[in-house]
């Protein structure tokens, strides 16, 4: 039994290639039409048929106009807007604060399903970056998702390494993804960065480096005897135990909407209902969301629009 058993859907739209958003495709029937951007399609199971979504634009899917825009979160990642029921907006994972990935202003919507991964957390990215920079006086290894914050952290670490005269190595997969970003139309990345990206791609990896940015391959402290592991995102239960034991460190690098940005997005969309996604509602969090969103807060798992039924995870 999987999530895809007895699934009655016309099509599946994928926002981006992180495992918690694309991993379930392996269980999806082959005959269900699948839509994603070309860069995201690289992460699909081999030979899985797919239809292209634009990085920024519109197309008709099963008679519904679907509009996409840059979500500010990852290489090839988009938000989705469906022109049905007064407009339904799905942010996928989204962020306003990326130094590399732009966030496009979406069209108005009546219902918004928004990335609430951070709950009511609202710390600005400048604070996070400052906190990480204060730890750069020791050999550090950063395991990161290779299509997401890896790319912007690579640029930032290169600046910091130059400023402090530290040596740096960046995983070849992350370099390839930066090259893929550079190959996209310039409007799909923040302006004035192309020169920095080219310099980074031309830079040799130090061996051994003081600072190491690598793709997250479930690295353990034992695999890095000469570096301290600094995590910047979600921690698995194993890693939470490592953190509690002082074996690793953690400092968030913002890659999701923080609370005030989620509210700003809801305001901008002009929505009447907001469903916070990817979060659990403890009593405290529920109170916080009610304070932030008022009557717009929606915690139902299912509701219908004029023409279609909408189901979503909460
Ligand atoms: Zn993601």
XYZ file of C-alpha atoms in Angstrom, residues 101-241:
141
model
C 17.371 32.200 -6.840
C 14.738 34.890 -7.567
C 11.183 34.746 -6.224
C 8.600 35.804 -8.827
C 5.450 37.663 -7.785
C 2.514 35.321 -8.459
C -0.941 36.261 -9.816
C -3.829 36.784 -7.357
C -5.425 33.688 -5.829
C -8.321 32.856 -3.541
C -6.647 29.869 -1.882
C -2.940 29.550 -1.068
C -1.082 26.416 -0.015
C 2.114 27.870 1.430
C 5.465 26.522 2.578
C 5.302 26.722 6.370
C 8.265 24.416 7.027
C 9.693 26.897 9.538
C 6.499 27.248 11.560
C 6.364 30.664 13.214
C 10.183 31.084 13.035
C 11.027 34.536 11.668
C 14.789 35.090 11.921
C 16.243 37.092 8.992
C 18.804 35.359 6.775
C 21.399 38.021 7.636
C 21.350 36.718 11.212
C 21.878 33.116 10.028
C 24.764 34.053 7.767
C 26.415 36.064 10.542
C 26.080 33.134 12.969
C 27.717 30.753 10.479
C 30.489 33.223 9.668
C 31.423 33.350 13.356
C 32.254 29.646 13.202
C 34.590 29.784 10.233
C 37.718 29.833 12.421
C 37.896 26.012 12.419
C 37.929 23.313 9.703
C 34.280 22.868 8.747
C 32.406 20.532 6.410
C 28.928 21.531 5.217
C 26.676 18.700 3.936
C 23.946 20.358 1.824
C 21.211 19.498 -0.716
C 22.993 19.720 -4.040
C 20.398 21.695 -6.019
C 19.307 24.055 -3.251
C 21.292 26.103 -0.777
C 24.488 24.394 -1.988
C 24.698 26.855 -4.858
C 24.319 30.040 -2.859
C 26.448 28.733 -0.003
C 29.196 27.984 -2.536
C 29.256 31.646 -3.604
C 29.183 32.889 -0.032
C 31.897 30.482 1.160
C 34.150 31.532 -1.730
C 33.812 35.188 -0.627
C 34.498 34.290 2.996
C 37.447 32.046 2.113
C 39.027 34.872 0.102
C 38.431 37.425 2.838
C 39.924 35.210 5.552
C 42.538 33.500 3.355
C 41.075 30.075 4.044
C 41.225 27.131 1.645
C 38.006 25.774 0.129
C 36.764 22.717 -1.771
C 33.361 22.431 -3.458
C 31.841 19.126 -4.550
C 31.984 18.593 -8.368
C 28.202 17.944 -8.432
C 27.588 21.365 -6.885
C 29.936 22.918 -9.468
C 27.959 21.201 -12.253
C 24.716 22.590 -10.863
C 26.171 26.101 -10.740
C 27.189 25.663 -14.389
C 23.622 24.527 -15.177
C 22.244 27.656 -13.482
C 24.642 29.820 -15.494
C 23.422 28.152 -18.701
C 19.800 29.201 -18.014
C 18.446 32.551 -19.247
C 19.920 35.324 -17.058
C 16.481 36.314 -15.738
C 16.266 32.977 -13.889
C 18.942 34.018 -11.392
C 19.521 37.118 -9.294
C 21.355 39.813 -11.264
C 25.082 40.669 -11.105
C 26.224 37.224 -10.029
C 27.439 35.740 -13.299
C 31.005 36.944 -12.843
C 31.179 35.458 -9.323
C 29.798 32.140 -10.585
C 32.381 32.018 -13.390
C 35.215 32.809 -10.963
C 34.008 30.057 -8.653
C 33.843 27.511 -11.480
C 37.418 28.406 -12.497
C 38.698 28.038 -8.946
C 40.681 24.892 -8.071
C 39.595 22.816 -5.104
C 42.100 22.908 -2.235
C 43.358 19.571 -0.950
C 43.012 19.309 1.953
C 40.685 22.293 2.411
C 39.764 24.161 5.584
C 36.203 24.598 4.337
C 34.437 21.805 2.491
C 31.025 22.136 0.830
C 29.702 18.746 -0.181
C 26.504 17.030 -1.295
C 24.725 15.499 1.657
C 25.363 11.750 1.471
C 24.363 10.933 5.030
C 27.852 11.829 6.201
C 28.718 10.971 9.786
C 31.278 12.675 12.050
C 33.475 9.536 11.843
C 33.874 10.081 8.081
C 35.261 13.574 8.692
C 37.985 13.194 11.327
C 39.659 16.468 10.346
C 36.528 18.591 10.014
C 33.606 19.524 12.201
C 30.243 18.933 10.477
C 28.022 22.018 10.402
C 24.455 21.296 9.274
C 22.220 24.095 8.044
C 18.837 22.447 7.368
C 16.549 19.624 8.452
C 18.107 17.200 10.951
C 17.207 13.506 10.887
C 16.668 11.810 14.278
C 20.230 10.379 14.046
C 21.607 13.835 13.523
C 19.543 15.297 16.324
C 21.226 12.722 18.583
